[in-house]
Coordinates of C-alpha atoms in Angstrom, one line a residue:
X851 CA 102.8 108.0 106.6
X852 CA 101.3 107.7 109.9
X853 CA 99.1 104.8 111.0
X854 CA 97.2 104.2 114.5
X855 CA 97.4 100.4 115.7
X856 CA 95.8 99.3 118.9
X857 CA 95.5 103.3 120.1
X858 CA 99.2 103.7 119.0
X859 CA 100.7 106.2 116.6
X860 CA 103.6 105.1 114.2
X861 CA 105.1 107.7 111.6
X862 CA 106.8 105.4 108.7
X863 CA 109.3 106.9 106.1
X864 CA 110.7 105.4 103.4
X865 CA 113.4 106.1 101.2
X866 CA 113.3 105.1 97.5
X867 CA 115.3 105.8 94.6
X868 CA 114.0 108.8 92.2
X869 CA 113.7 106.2 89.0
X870 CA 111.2 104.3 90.5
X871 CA 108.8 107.7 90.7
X872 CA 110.0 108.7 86.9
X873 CA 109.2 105.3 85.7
X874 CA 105.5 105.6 87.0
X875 CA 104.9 109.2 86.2
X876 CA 105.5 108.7 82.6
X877 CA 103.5 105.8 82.6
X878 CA 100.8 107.7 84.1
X879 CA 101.1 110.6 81.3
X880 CA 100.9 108.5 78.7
X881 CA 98.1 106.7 79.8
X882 CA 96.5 110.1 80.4
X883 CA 97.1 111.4 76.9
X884 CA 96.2 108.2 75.1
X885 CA 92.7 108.9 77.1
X886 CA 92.1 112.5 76.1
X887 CA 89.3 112.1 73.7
X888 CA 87.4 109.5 76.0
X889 CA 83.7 109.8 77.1
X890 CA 84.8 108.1 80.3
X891 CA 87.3 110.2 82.6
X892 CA 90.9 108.8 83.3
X893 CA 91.5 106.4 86.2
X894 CA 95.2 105.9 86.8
X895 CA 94.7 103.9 89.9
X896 CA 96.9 100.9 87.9
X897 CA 99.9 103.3 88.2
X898 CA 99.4 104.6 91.4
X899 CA 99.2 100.7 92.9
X900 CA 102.3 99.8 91.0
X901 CA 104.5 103.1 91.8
X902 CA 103.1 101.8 95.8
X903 CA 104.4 98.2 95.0
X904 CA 107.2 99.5 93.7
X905 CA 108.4 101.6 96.4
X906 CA 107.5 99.0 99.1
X907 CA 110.2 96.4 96.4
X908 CA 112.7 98.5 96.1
X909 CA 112.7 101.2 98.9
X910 CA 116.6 101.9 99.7
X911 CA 115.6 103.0 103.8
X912 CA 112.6 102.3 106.0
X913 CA 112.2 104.0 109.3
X914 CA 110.1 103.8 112.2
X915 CA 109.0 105.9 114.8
X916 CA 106.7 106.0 117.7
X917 CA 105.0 109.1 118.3
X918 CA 104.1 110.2 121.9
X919 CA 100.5 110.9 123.0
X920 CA 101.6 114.5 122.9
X921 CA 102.4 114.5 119.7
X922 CA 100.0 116.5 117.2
X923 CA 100.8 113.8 114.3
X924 CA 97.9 115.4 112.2
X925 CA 99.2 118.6 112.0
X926 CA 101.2 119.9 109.4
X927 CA 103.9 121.8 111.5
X928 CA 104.5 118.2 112.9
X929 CA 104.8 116.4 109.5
X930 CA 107.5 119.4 108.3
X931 CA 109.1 118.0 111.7
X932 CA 109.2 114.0 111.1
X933 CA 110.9 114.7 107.4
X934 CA 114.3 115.4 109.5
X935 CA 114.3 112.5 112.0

């Protein structure tokens, strides 16, 4: 994730075990197949915030990292580049 404070640009990783993602996807299909036949589309925003919570309880690594001015943060190459520091 990368976040501006105060002009500054931080790239934040975080490492979490694989269950916590599993546990939240299948809730998320099953609440997506129990609303098949609604009127009203799907909103699985519930399971999104709590596979978010969940990471940010359980994560197993959290790193920081200041980027440089020079540093193209938005661009993809750049992003491929921050998932091996």
């Amino acid at each position: 994730m990368i976040q501006e404070i105060e002009n500054k640009i931080y790239a934040h990783k975080i490492y979490f075990e694989s269950d916590i993602f599993e546990e939240h996807i299948k809730a998320f299909m099953r609440k997506h197949i129990e609303h098949w036949g609604d009127t009203e589309p799907f909103n699985g925003l519930d399971v999104a915030v709590g596979f978010y919570n969940g990471v940010l309880e359980n994560f197993t690594k959290y790193e920081l990292k200041k980027c440089s001015p020079d540093d193209n943060v938005y661009d993809n190459k750049y992003f491929w580049y921050l998932s091996y520091w």
